[in-house]
XYZ file of C-alpha atoms in Angstrom:
775
model
C -46.668 -42.342 143.910
C -47.250 -45.006 146.602
C -44.367 -45.413 149.074
C -43.817 -48.820 150.717
C -44.429 -49.341 154.389
C -41.624 -47.393 156.035
C -41.358 -49.797 158.943
C -40.395 -52.590 156.554
C -37.608 -50.684 154.779
C -34.939 -50.760 157.514
C -35.872 -54.243 158.508
C -35.681 -55.608 154.954
C -32.311 -53.910 154.314
C -30.806 -54.560 157.728
C -31.464 -58.266 158.143
C -29.199 -59.543 155.301
C -26.468 -57.078 156.223
C -26.676 -57.984 159.904
C -26.589 -61.678 159.054
C -23.526 -61.096 156.890
C -21.789 -59.156 159.646
C -22.505 -61.941 162.135
C -20.886 -64.386 159.720
C -17.901 -62.033 159.418
C -17.732 -61.794 163.207
C -17.712 -65.569 163.403
C -14.944 -65.770 160.802
C -12.827 -63.221 162.675
C -13.434 -65.140 165.872
C -12.298 -68.352 164.202
C -9.210 -66.599 162.846
C -8.551 -65.191 166.299
C -8.679 -68.686 167.747
C -6.296 -69.886 165.040
C -3.958 -66.939 165.620
C -4.053 -67.564 169.351
C -3.208 -71.198 168.767
C -0.422 -70.228 166.338
C 1.012 -67.725 168.815
C 0.966 -70.349 171.515
C 2.582 -72.807 169.117
C 5.261 -70.246 168.206
C 6.109 -69.737 171.873
C 6.104 -73.491 172.356
C 8.465 -74.042 169.377
C 10.744 -71.242 170.577
C 11.037 -73.076 173.878
C 11.552 -76.439 172.142
C 14.309 -74.911 169.982
C 16.025 -73.340 172.983
C 15.804 -76.548 175.019
C 17.025 -78.702 172.136
C 19.894 -76.321 171.404
C 20.932 -76.392 175.055
C 20.911 -80.183 175.034
C 22.818 -80.423 171.728
C 25.305 -77.844 172.953
C 25.740 -79.794 176.165
C 26.266 -83.101 174.345
C 28.883 -81.658 171.986
C 30.567 -79.700 174.767
C 30.794 -82.860 176.893
C 32.380 -84.790 174.012
C 34.842 -81.984 173.249
C 35.698 -81.608 176.937
C 36.340 -85.323 177.156
C 38.701 -85.269 174.188
C 40.309 -81.990 175.271
C 41.026 -83.419 178.709
C 42.437 -86.655 177.366
C 44.801 -85.106 174.801
C 46.751 -83.243 177.467
C 47.326 -86.229 179.759
C 50.935 -87.307 180.228
C 49.856 -90.943 180.072
C 48.620 -90.456 176.512
C 51.823 -88.810 175.326
C 53.930 -91.467 177.024
C 51.947 -94.311 175.437
C 52.147 -92.759 171.972
C 55.903 -92.179 172.206
C 56.351 -95.813 173.239
C 54.112 -96.946 170.332
C 51.747 -98.562 172.850
C 48.613 -98.148 170.779
C 46.213 -99.959 173.108
C 47.404 -98.027 176.137
C 46.930 -94.769 174.238
C 43.424 -95.842 173.223
C 42.576 -96.722 176.811
C 43.505 -93.211 177.950
C 40.936 -91.682 175.592
C 38.255 -94.368 175.492
C 38.122 -95.430 179.144
C 34.507 -94.997 180.225
C 33.498 -93.221 177.001
C 30.522 -95.165 175.675
C 29.258 -94.973 172.119
C 32.585 -94.273 170.382
C 32.548 -95.954 166.972
C 36.198 -95.380 166.047
C 39.429 -93.808 167.262
C 42.168 -93.074 164.729
C 45.636 -91.510 164.814
C 46.819 -89.339 161.934
C 50.242 -87.854 161.255
C 50.170 -84.044 161.521
C 51.326 -83.603 157.921
C 48.167 -85.397 156.693
C 50.127 -86.501 153.625
C 48.070 -89.665 153.164
C 44.865 -87.671 153.397
C 45.937 -85.142 150.791
C 47.208 -87.863 148.480
C 43.572 -88.931 147.886
C 41.234 -86.581 149.765
C 38.116 -88.019 148.160
C 38.867 -91.525 149.392
C 40.032 -90.217 152.775
C 36.968 -88.027 153.175
C 36.752 -84.280 152.679
C 34.820 -83.839 155.905
C 37.289 -85.814 157.972
C 40.187 -83.905 156.461
C 38.421 -80.623 157.189
C 37.855 -81.274 160.889
C 41.434 -82.537 161.324
C 42.789 -79.408 159.637
C 40.600 -77.184 161.787
C 41.800 -78.861 164.982
C 45.401 -78.579 163.815
C 45.076 -74.896 162.920
C 43.265 -73.983 166.159
C 45.329 -76.298 168.400
C 42.102 -77.377 170.084
C 39.454 -80.080 170.011
C 36.957 -79.423 167.237
C 33.668 -81.037 166.191
C 31.681 -81.297 162.952
C 29.028 -83.412 161.281
C 30.679 -85.233 158.390
C 30.051 -88.182 156.121
C 32.051 -91.148 157.368
C 31.530 -94.906 157.534
C 28.749 -94.674 154.972
C 26.665 -91.951 156.593
C 26.577 -88.793 158.708
C 28.517 -88.925 161.965
C 29.688 -86.589 164.708
C 33.437 -86.258 164.247
C 35.902 -84.922 166.819
C 39.564 -84.136 166.272
C 42.361 -82.779 168.437
C 46.160 -82.510 168.214
C 48.230 -84.309 170.845
C 51.255 -82.198 171.833
C 54.656 -83.171 173.138
C 56.613 -80.143 174.378
C 54.779 -77.868 171.939
C 55.229 -80.208 168.962
C 52.265 -81.985 167.397
C 52.869 -85.674 168.024
C 49.724 -86.905 166.286
C 46.132 -86.008 165.551
C 43.392 -87.918 167.359
C 40.176 -88.525 165.444
C 37.061 -89.800 167.233
C 33.880 -90.858 165.424
C 30.594 -90.851 167.323
C 27.087 -91.818 166.159
C 24.901 -89.022 164.865
C 22.279 -89.541 167.570
C 24.621 -87.837 170.042
C 23.360 -84.583 168.549
C 20.007 -85.676 167.092
C 18.610 -87.483 170.153
C 17.390 -84.256 171.832
C 15.492 -83.324 168.663
C 14.029 -86.807 168.260
C 12.679 -86.684 171.814
C 11.217 -83.175 171.489
C 7.495 -82.716 170.950
C 6.883 -80.759 167.733
C 3.201 -81.453 167.067
C 2.354 -79.249 164.075
C 5.768 -77.520 164.145
C 9.201 -78.094 162.640
C 12.575 -78.681 164.303
C 15.942 -79.345 162.691
C 19.684 -79.187 163.137
C 21.634 -77.750 160.224
C 25.248 -77.334 159.219
C 25.745 -74.729 156.495
C 23.038 -75.389 153.872
C 22.764 -79.054 154.810
C 19.964 -80.261 157.056
C 21.507 -82.920 159.292
C 18.248 -83.979 160.916
C 14.672 -82.716 160.841
C 11.369 -83.638 162.395
C 7.820 -82.322 162.137
C 6.145 -80.509 159.249
C 8.852 -80.155 156.574
C 6.668 -77.644 154.715
C 7.760 -75.130 157.367
C 11.476 -75.697 156.689
C 11.844 -72.524 154.626
C 10.800 -70.315 157.543
C 12.941 -72.021 160.160
C 16.099 -69.899 159.955
C 14.554 -66.979 161.847
C 15.817 -67.228 165.412
C 18.304 -70.022 164.652
C 20.513 -70.888 167.632
C 24.149 -71.555 166.831
C 26.167 -74.203 168.615
C 29.387 -72.545 169.693
C 32.605 -74.030 168.378
C 30.872 -75.693 165.421
C 29.034 -74.733 162.233
C 25.837 -76.308 163.592
C 22.642 -74.484 164.421
C 19.254 -75.561 165.721
C 16.273 -74.138 163.841
C 12.526 -74.322 164.341
C 9.279 -72.983 162.914
C 5.612 -72.948 163.857
C 2.542 -72.562 161.613
C 1.497 -68.971 160.926
C -1.916 -67.478 160.252
C -2.152 -66.480 156.609
C -3.160 -62.842 157.186
C -0.525 -62.408 159.846
C -2.699 -60.466 162.362
C -2.461 -61.162 166.060
C -5.165 -62.946 168.051
C -6.162 -59.722 169.844
C -6.705 -57.918 166.528
C -8.925 -60.731 165.218
C -10.988 -60.844 168.420
C -11.413 -57.051 168.335
C -12.603 -57.208 164.722
C -15.047 -59.977 165.668
C -16.469 -57.887 168.518
C -16.854 -54.779 166.338
C -18.592 -56.786 163.589
C -21.009 -58.296 166.107
C -21.825 -54.896 167.654
C -22.602 -53.404 164.231
C -24.815 -56.389 163.404
C -26.790 -55.959 166.667
C -27.158 -52.242 165.977
C -28.607 -52.985 162.542
C -31.084 -55.471 163.982
C -32.318 -52.938 166.577
C -32.564 -50.059 164.073
C -36.003 -51.007 162.584
C -37.642 -51.064 166.002
C -36.151 -47.699 166.962
C -37.180 -46.121 163.648
C -40.678 -47.582 163.914
C -41.123 -46.054 167.348
C -40.062 -42.664 166.012
C -42.490 -42.884 163.070
C -45.475 -43.929 165.176
C -44.955 -41.282 167.849
C -46.303 -37.813 166.869
C -44.673 -34.789 168.367
C -46.705 -32.957 170.999
C -49.062 -30.409 169.404
C -49.297 -32.155 166.077
C -53.022 -32.992 166.592
C -53.810 -29.299 167.054
C -52.244 -28.451 163.717
C -48.989 -27.128 165.182
C -45.419 -28.292 164.600
C -43.821 -30.066 161.637
C -45.879 -32.841 159.960
C -44.479 -36.383 160.166
C -43.215 -38.305 157.148
C -46.330 -40.529 157.318
C -48.606 -37.477 157.271
C -46.776 -36.058 154.248
C -47.217 -39.413 152.477
C -50.941 -39.543 153.221
C -51.534 -35.947 152.054
C -49.842 -36.534 148.727
C -47.477 -33.605 149.353
C -44.393 -35.772 148.774
C -45.696 -36.871 145.368
C -46.383 -33.258 144.348
C -42.944 -32.093 145.448
C -41.271 -34.959 143.607
C -43.220 -34.164 140.407
C -42.268 -30.470 140.648
C -38.619 -31.408 141.105
C -38.698 -33.608 138.003
C -40.309 -30.809 135.924
C -37.676 -28.326 137.041
C -34.917 -30.750 136.198
C -36.344 -31.289 132.721
C -36.242 -27.535 131.982
C -32.705 -26.998 133.251
C -29.696 -28.227 131.244
C -28.209 -31.490 132.519
C -24.547 -31.398 133.481
C -23.286 -34.971 133.397
C -20.463 -35.849 135.760
C -17.445 -36.332 133.512
C -15.743 -39.749 133.661
C -12.346 -39.757 135.348
C -9.592 -38.923 132.859
C -7.491 -41.892 131.793
C -4.217 -42.226 133.606
C -1.373 -40.593 131.684
C 0.713 -43.147 129.864
C 4.426 -42.782 129.252
C 5.687 -43.685 125.824
C 7.112 -47.171 126.208
C 10.407 -48.123 124.624
C 10.574 -51.882 124.298
C 14.368 -51.783 124.188
C 14.537 -51.187 127.964
C 13.013 -54.630 128.602
C 16.220 -56.609 128.268
C 17.278 -60.216 128.589
C 17.660 -60.274 132.356
C 16.504 -56.940 133.740
C 14.924 -53.614 132.772
C 17.311 -50.753 132.058
C 17.106 -47.434 130.225
C 18.287 -43.825 130.047
C 16.408 -41.555 132.447
C 14.566 -38.795 130.588
C 14.798 -40.624 127.253
C 13.596 -44.204 127.548
C 12.755 -44.254 131.257
C 10.803 -41.847 133.470
C 8.722 -41.898 136.661
C 5.481 -42.793 134.866
C 7.175 -45.730 133.143
C 8.527 -46.818 136.526
C 5.010 -46.660 138.004
C 3.648 -48.791 135.167
C 6.493 -51.267 135.614
C 5.655 -51.448 139.323
C 1.999 -52.088 138.518
C 2.975 -54.753 135.967
C 5.214 -56.465 138.539
C 2.398 -56.221 141.087
C -0.025 -57.729 138.553
C 2.278 -60.689 137.988
C 2.667 -61.075 141.763
C -1.132 -61.008 142.097
C -1.363 -63.756 139.475
C 1.098 -65.866 141.460
C -0.550 -65.002 144.791
C 2.655 -63.307 146.003
C 1.777 -60.590 148.484
C 4.897 -58.852 149.834
C 7.816 -57.295 147.982
C 11.066 -55.718 149.198
C 12.271 -52.601 147.360
C 15.736 -51.032 147.621
C 17.632 -48.517 145.501
C 21.186 -47.594 144.539
C 22.830 -44.175 144.929
C 22.035 -42.693 141.512
C 20.455 -39.242 141.481
C 17.333 -40.589 139.774
C 16.880 -43.608 142.048
C 14.661 -42.022 144.761
C 12.159 -40.826 142.126
C 12.253 -44.149 140.267
C 11.826 -46.135 143.500
C 8.913 -44.025 144.727
C 7.120 -44.343 141.389
C 7.749 -48.098 141.330
C 6.326 -48.421 144.852
C 3.213 -46.446 143.824
C 2.623 -48.943 141.014
C 3.155 -51.946 143.262
C 0.716 -50.540 145.839
C -1.860 -49.785 143.134
C -1.788 -53.513 142.350
C -2.427 -54.251 146.035
C 1.074 -55.397 146.986
C 2.521 -54.851 150.448
C 5.886 -53.067 150.074
C 8.835 -53.164 152.463
C 11.061 -50.228 151.512
C 14.641 -50.772 152.732
C 15.872 -47.495 151.221
C 19.446 -47.079 149.993
C 20.882 -50.568 149.602
C 23.195 -52.578 147.332
C 21.384 -55.080 145.136
C 22.644 -58.106 147.169
C 21.117 -56.542 150.289
C 17.772 -56.291 148.456
C 18.011 -59.974 147.493
C 18.903 -60.818 151.096
C 15.855 -58.862 152.255
C 13.558 -61.119 150.224
C 14.845 -64.080 152.282
C 15.395 -62.371 155.615
C 11.997 -60.660 155.674
C 10.304 -63.748 154.216
C 8.845 -61.731 151.350
C 10.029 -63.990 148.528
C 9.884 -61.090 146.039
C 12.037 -57.991 145.605
C 12.987 -55.237 143.187
C 16.328 -53.447 143.164
C 16.184 -50.025 141.534
C 19.638 -49.739 139.983
C 21.564 -48.859 136.871
C 24.277 -51.297 138.003
C 27.616 -50.436 136.341
C 26.114 -48.260 133.607
C 26.712 -44.487 133.219
C 25.018 -42.071 135.672
C 22.047 -41.295 133.381
C 20.981 -44.962 133.301
C 18.637 -46.642 135.743
C 16.628 -49.831 135.862
C 15.117 -52.686 137.814
C 16.303 -56.146 138.829
C 13.238 -58.200 139.681
C 12.576 -61.337 141.722
C 9.029 -62.723 142.054
C 8.380 -65.570 144.455
C 12.040 -66.600 144.430
C 12.512 -66.458 140.637
C 14.684 -63.793 139.029
C 12.847 -62.574 135.948
C 14.600 -63.024 132.605
C 13.832 -63.451 128.922
C 10.133 -64.023 128.224
C 9.144 -63.101 131.783
C 10.619 -59.611 131.263
C 8.887 -59.283 127.886
C 5.549 -60.215 129.466
C 5.840 -57.182 131.727
C 6.146 -55.006 128.630
C 3.147 -56.732 127.039
C 1.041 -56.177 130.160
C 1.785 -52.449 130.062
C 1.342 -52.105 126.289
C -2.029 -53.918 126.428
C -3.104 -52.157 129.654
C -3.570 -55.588 131.220
C -2.808 -54.299 134.699
C -4.422 -55.262 137.979
C -5.926 -52.524 140.154
C -6.680 -53.681 143.689
C -9.765 -52.640 145.635
C -7.476 -50.954 148.143
C -3.855 -49.908 147.857
C -1.188 -52.032 149.479
C 0.589 -50.762 152.556
C 4.215 -49.639 152.638
C 6.582 -50.024 155.593
C 10.227 -49.059 155.985
C 13.023 -51.217 157.375
C 16.795 -50.976 157.679
C 18.312 -54.461 157.439
C 21.926 -53.494 156.801
C 23.105 -54.659 160.223
C 21.113 -57.896 159.867
C 22.961 -58.588 156.609
C 26.351 -57.862 158.179
C 25.554 -59.962 161.266
C 24.413 -62.895 159.107
C 27.694 -62.971 157.168
C 29.989 -62.170 160.101
C 28.258 -64.897 162.101
C 29.450 -67.435 159.531
C 32.759 -65.940 158.336
C 35.635 -64.773 160.545
C 39.041 -64.656 158.910
C 41.821 -66.549 160.670
C 44.483 -63.865 160.309
C 44.109 -60.145 159.728
C 44.447 -59.004 156.135
C 44.770 -55.373 155.129
C 42.552 -54.505 152.171
C 41.750 -51.365 150.223
C 38.071 -51.189 149.270
C 37.127 -49.124 146.205
C 33.365 -48.713 145.810
C 33.636 -46.224 142.944
C 31.188 -43.871 144.733
C 28.518 -46.567 144.353
C 25.987 -47.756 146.907
C 28.294 -50.582 148.099
C 30.172 -47.887 150.036
C 27.411 -47.967 152.661
C 28.078 -51.605 153.490
C 31.388 -53.004 152.187
C 33.806 -51.378 154.688
C 31.561 -52.232 157.664
C 31.106 -55.826 156.508
C 34.787 -56.557 155.920
C 35.744 -54.988 159.234
C 33.099 -57.153 160.921
C 34.755 -60.350 159.620
C 38.157 -59.220 160.929
C 39.821 -57.346 158.055
C 41.761 -54.097 158.328
C 39.989 -51.853 155.785
C 41.257 -48.771 153.956
C 38.217 -47.186 152.212
C 38.577 -45.555 148.796
C 35.717 -43.665 147.107
C 33.208 -45.148 149.540
C 31.132 -41.947 149.838
C 28.018 -42.492 147.724
C 27.772 -40.036 144.806
C 25.426 -40.782 141.916
C 27.565 -38.798 139.467
C 30.524 -41.194 139.974
C 33.078 -38.349 139.961
C 36.252 -40.442 140.324
C 35.827 -43.281 137.849
C 33.147 -45.430 136.261
C 31.877 -48.094 138.729
C 32.785 -51.104 136.581
C 35.565 -53.314 138.039
C 35.805 -55.423 134.879
C 37.616 -52.561 133.117
C 41.308 -52.351 134.166
C 41.273 -48.584 133.569
C 38.861 -48.200 136.497
C 41.264 -49.982 138.876
C 44.326 -47.755 138.525
C 43.603 -45.642 141.617
C 42.985 -48.812 143.615
C 46.352 -50.276 142.569
C 48.171 -47.081 143.573
C 46.573 -46.973 147.024
C 47.223 -50.689 147.636
C 50.884 -50.146 146.856
C 51.130 -46.912 148.845
C 49.679 -48.348 152.070
C 51.247 -51.800 151.617
C 47.889 -53.589 151.646
C 47.535 -57.316 151.031
C 44.810 -56.867 148.451
C 42.566 -54.392 146.649
C 38.816 -55.058 146.290
C 36.545 -53.164 143.889
C 32.747 -53.223 143.564
C 30.424 -52.068 140.817
C 27.657 -49.482 141.136
C 25.195 -51.740 142.961
C 27.600 -54.104 144.738
C 26.787 -57.402 143.040
C 30.163 -57.643 141.222
C 33.688 -57.988 142.578
C 37.080 -57.005 141.154
C 40.465 -57.857 142.725
C 43.996 -56.475 142.354
C 47.214 -57.508 144.100
C 50.019 -55.412 145.538
C 52.033 -56.041 142.381
C 49.281 -54.333 140.383
C 47.938 -57.505 138.768
C 44.213 -57.664 138.099
C 42.981 -61.122 139.102
C 40.321 -61.916 136.550
C 37.047 -63.319 137.936
C 37.436 -66.652 136.136
C 40.633 -67.262 138.140
C 38.879 -66.214 141.352
C 36.223 -68.777 140.464
C 38.961 -71.445 140.398
C 39.834 -70.572 143.994
C 36.176 -70.538 145.085
C 35.471 -73.827 143.284
C 38.368 -75.665 144.943
C 37.144 -74.465 148.348
C 33.505 -75.431 147.765
C 34.420 -78.829 146.295
C 36.383 -79.740 149.429
C 33.060 -79.931 151.256
C 30.862 -80.859 148.288
C 32.717 -83.362 146.087
C 31.088 -83.861 142.704
C 29.119 -80.595 142.880
C 28.150 -78.754 139.694
C 30.043 -75.489 139.120
C 28.646 -73.117 136.454
C 30.692 -70.543 134.518
C 29.757 -68.252 131.650
C 31.006 -68.279 128.051
C 33.595 -65.547 128.728
C 35.623 -67.622 131.216
C 39.040 -69.161 130.542
C 39.413 -72.645 129.121
C 41.596 -73.527 132.134
C 38.580 -73.289 134.437
C 36.709 -76.507 133.500
C 39.911 -78.555 133.803
C 40.609 -77.000 137.217
C 37.087 -77.901 138.361
C 37.478 -81.459 137.104
C 40.835 -81.885 138.864
C 39.173 -80.901 142.138
C 36.374 -83.443 141.721
C 33.662 -81.132 140.393
C 31.327 -81.064 137.409
C 31.896 -77.960 135.185
C 29.083 -76.474 133.090
C 29.411 -73.527 130.668
C 26.314 -71.329 130.294
C 25.025 -68.014 128.973
C 26.131 -64.700 130.446
C 23.577 -62.889 132.623
C 22.817 -62.976 136.340
C 19.180 -64.054 135.813
C 20.140 -66.791 133.348
C 22.883 -68.122 135.620
C 20.544 -68.233 138.635
C 17.900 -70.088 136.633
C 20.508 -72.649 135.544
C 21.682 -73.018 139.138
C 18.148 -73.898 140.229
C 17.842 -76.383 137.386
C 21.156 -78.144 138.100
C 21.322 -77.550 141.889
C 24.829 -76.159 141.388
C 26.650 -75.115 144.557
C 28.579 -72.279 142.901
C 28.551 -70.179 139.742
C 30.500 -67.236 138.388
C 30.793 -64.866 135.458
C 33.759 -63.136 133.894
C 32.050 -59.839 134.713
C 32.607 -60.470 138.436
C 29.242 -61.904 139.484
C 29.638 -64.802 141.937
C 26.749 -66.984 143.107
C 27.257 -69.093 146.247
C 24.567 -71.616 147.131
C 26.829 -73.361 149.618
C 26.422 -71.485 152.940
C 24.522 -68.654 151.199
C 21.351 -68.106 149.160
C 22.482 -68.569 145.546
C 22.147 -64.967 144.392
C 25.004 -62.870 142.982
C 26.698 -60.952 145.761
C 30.028 -59.173 145.311
C 30.195 -58.249 149.009
C 29.706 -61.824 150.189
C 32.175 -63.077 147.550
C 34.772 -60.665 148.960
C 34.209 -62.085 152.442
C 34.588 -65.671 151.158
C 37.786 -64.670 149.318
C 39.346 -63.213 152.474
C 38.243 -66.306 154.406
C 40.136 -68.543 151.962
C 43.244 -66.350 151.775
C 43.458 -66.011 155.561
C 43.828 -69.784 155.945
C 46.854 -69.906 153.630
C 50.394 -69.251 154.774
C 51.363 -67.623 151.468
C 50.693 -64.046 150.472
C 47.600 -63.464 148.319
C 49.848 -62.930 145.286
C 51.557 -66.283 145.905
C 48.161 -68.002 146.229
C 46.958 -66.547 142.920
C 50.226 -67.509 141.238
C 49.401 -71.187 141.877
C 46.260 -70.947 139.719
C 46.459 -71.928 136.030
C 47.077 -68.911 133.851
C 47.460 -68.319 130.140
C 47.680 -65.169 128.078
C 44.381 -63.349 127.758
C 42.699 -60.044 127.026
C 40.209 -58.261 129.271
C 36.681 -57.795 127.962
C 36.939 -55.818 124.714
C 33.952 -53.737 123.598
C 32.750 -52.496 120.219
C 30.124 -49.762 120.564
C 27.169 -49.908 118.168
C 23.709 -48.356 117.883
C 21.044 -49.549 120.339
C 19.792 -52.969 119.253
C 22.388 -53.369 116.480
C 24.455 -55.749 118.609
C 21.764 -58.433 118.273
C 21.459 -57.959 114.510
C 25.219 -58.279 114.079
C 25.417 -61.498 116.135
C 22.660 -63.095 114.041
C 24.675 -62.370 110.900
C 27.925 -63.491 112.491
C 26.502 -66.841 113.656
C 25.286 -67.531 110.132
C 28.435 -66.446 108.286
C 31.511 -67.048 110.465
C 33.752 -70.054 109.761
C 36.482 -71.205 112.155
C 38.538 -74.111 110.816
C 39.569 -76.717 113.373
C 37.634 -75.096 116.259
C 34.841 -76.425 118.453
C 31.992 -73.911 118.152
C 29.529 -72.984 120.917
C 26.591 -70.686 120.111
C 24.654 -70.684 123.387
C 25.528 -66.993 123.756
C 27.146 -65.387 120.721
C 29.957 -67.382 119.096
C 32.799 -69.021 121.021
C 35.475 -70.883 119.088
C 37.779 -73.223 121.054
C 41.069 -74.557 119.661
C 43.487 -76.821 121.553
C 45.718 -73.816 122.292
C 43.097 -71.130 123.042
C 39.732 -69.611 122.259
C 37.905 -66.459 121.182
C 34.406 -65.086 121.787
C 32.090 -62.418 120.427
C 28.627 -61.872 121.929
C 25.984 -59.166 122.263
C 25.773 -57.319 125.558
C 22.324 -57.324 127.126
C 22.971 -54.232 129.233
C 24.494 -51.690 126.852
C 24.673 -51.399 123.026
C 28.055 -53.072 122.582
C 29.612 -56.236 121.212
C 31.759 -57.957 123.830
C 34.899 -59.885 122.837
C 37.516 -61.836 124.746
C 40.518 -63.947 123.720
C 42.578 -66.443 125.729
C 45.474 -68.728 124.745
C 48.425 -70.679 126.097
C 50.979 -68.165 124.723
C 51.230 -64.822 122.949
C 51.734 -66.365 119.517
C 48.533 -68.421 119.785
C 46.637 -65.423 121.142
C 47.632 -63.247 118.190
C 46.649 -65.979 115.721
C 43.170 -66.323 117.295
C 42.680 -62.557 117.327
C 43.688 -62.393 113.657
C 41.162 -65.093 112.705
C 38.377 -63.289 114.552
C 39.376 -59.958 113.038
C 39.016 -61.413 109.546
C 35.611 -62.942 110.316
C 34.251 -59.791 111.989
C 35.265 -57.535 109.101
C 33.868 -60.015 106.587
C 30.439 -59.571 108.169
C 30.704 -55.779 108.576
C 33.581 -54.020 106.789
C 34.696 -50.845 108.497
C 33.852 -52.090 111.996
C 35.998 -50.186 114.524
C 37.883 -53.014 116.253
C 39.646 -52.471 119.616
C 42.321 -55.117 118.932
């Protein structure tokens, strides 16, 4: 056997590797330069944002100070009482350049409320705010055909409001500082709620601009900014260090052949005299290496060969397709769901994220006894697919959704059984901003069943964060109730107990907690606020402590239930009326979505308040998808899910909905019961449920759609069967979370309600005689 020249071996192997490492070093150096530039740009944009915010704050403060000073002058009051309009205008406008208009409005605002759309919702809002606060207030509103800076202040005469002064200024009062700022390669904007008033720079960075937003005190405005980021997210120092290490290894490889050659050519002392160990070259020349190699091969041929066994295939849990439901994954732990299934689901989610080039995912879990094991297994699967995981630990589902935005991950998974019994668990999934539903959920099952799962070269990293206070601060920074309300909060031993009392106290409420200690066995009552039986303890405590309101949350905190001191359960479709009227004040014409289980009074209420109602299928994923399609500002379900896009992120959040409810009620002079009494109300049933075998609910609905006949009714089959008559309606649909048929009936009076129930009873029994009906 002839060995090649040993001096050429290291050189031939080292040169390509060294060249590759030098290229890698150059790439890291280039990335380091980019990261350094990005870091410098980030610091620069932080300074630009701070400077711009200071200038905007100063401009608004100067305008408010001017109006505040003028409204208290005796000369102004005297002129107004004498009906000397020009003299009154001179008091306010003297030396104030740029004012486009000055108006006086009676404190009752009767003309404004007679036709608020024509008057202007924004103008009415700032006038009301100034009146309520007895101070000069500012806002960006639509007036005179476009956005303007509006100021309003009450003028007092011996403690009585004489009139309201309204001043309109051009928008550039607040946008000029941003227009003049240098944002080369960055992004700078001023926002009010979800609306971007003005922006400049690279609009592709707009989605990352909320981090570090600077609020303008006394207004709903904030200045936001963003700078480009390096894709891998490493710092400049780390890139430069990697470049240096790569270059050093490359140099070492290039020097290795010379060092080895010197060692081979130099014989140890005494070798010529036949002493010492022979060199490798001497062994090659003598043929000893060939002989030893041949002997080794002969020995190997005589001895039995023990082949290294291939690695055993990963154990596979038996998959039950029924857990892959219409808008999430949910099953019974130990029967249809276990840790291995959770790991496979995590790997399937990670595979889909890999396909969409989504890197980071937030994971949180509810308080069920099985949730830590399910979450850990899910995370193992996600990491196996190469995803970077941010584990936020125990958290309500809305907090997990918030984490996807707040931590700029875009994807998240909430490990939760929601409102189901304690032995259930499951997964609510968002990938790159889209909540998975329908076919997307089924594709996860198909990936697992076909073993079409991605395995990364190296496992993804996992980090742990607690963002509870960030969530509370974000909401409390936008919502502070105007007068203290006393509320009893019943979390049903669910995970919302970690957050709900703290959040509502942070916005100014006086909170009495009930069953807020997290216990995955739910010892007090089932965590489902849509069932009146689960609200009885809450009613008793509200009455005992004399609270204004009782608030209930489901097992993972994405649904809200409400009771009054009188013991009345305020159904979510009536809460949606209140939310819709509030949102439409600021967003006239906006689309409001409601599910098929909501009252027939709701669309008329939305229309009367200038909105566009749209009925859609039940299911949080389906509602969110429809919201994206229609750009709806608000949506709600009869189950208690509420989705605010105005001032929030558009996901279902029972905790945030509770804060918005208290915000609305605190601005009203009436008691909460009196406010709810103003909402349209008929005679209705709660959600009624018929329990069936798993999967049988879908089979029954198929038969019912084909066979049922409802004379004189308008039929909707987008989700089950809903029959609407002029005096009421009825619904039967298949639940996508548990094996039940869900029914609800609503009518203008008891007689009509009983007639509709009777018609449905006849049709249901015609399809399946012997069905155990709960009505």
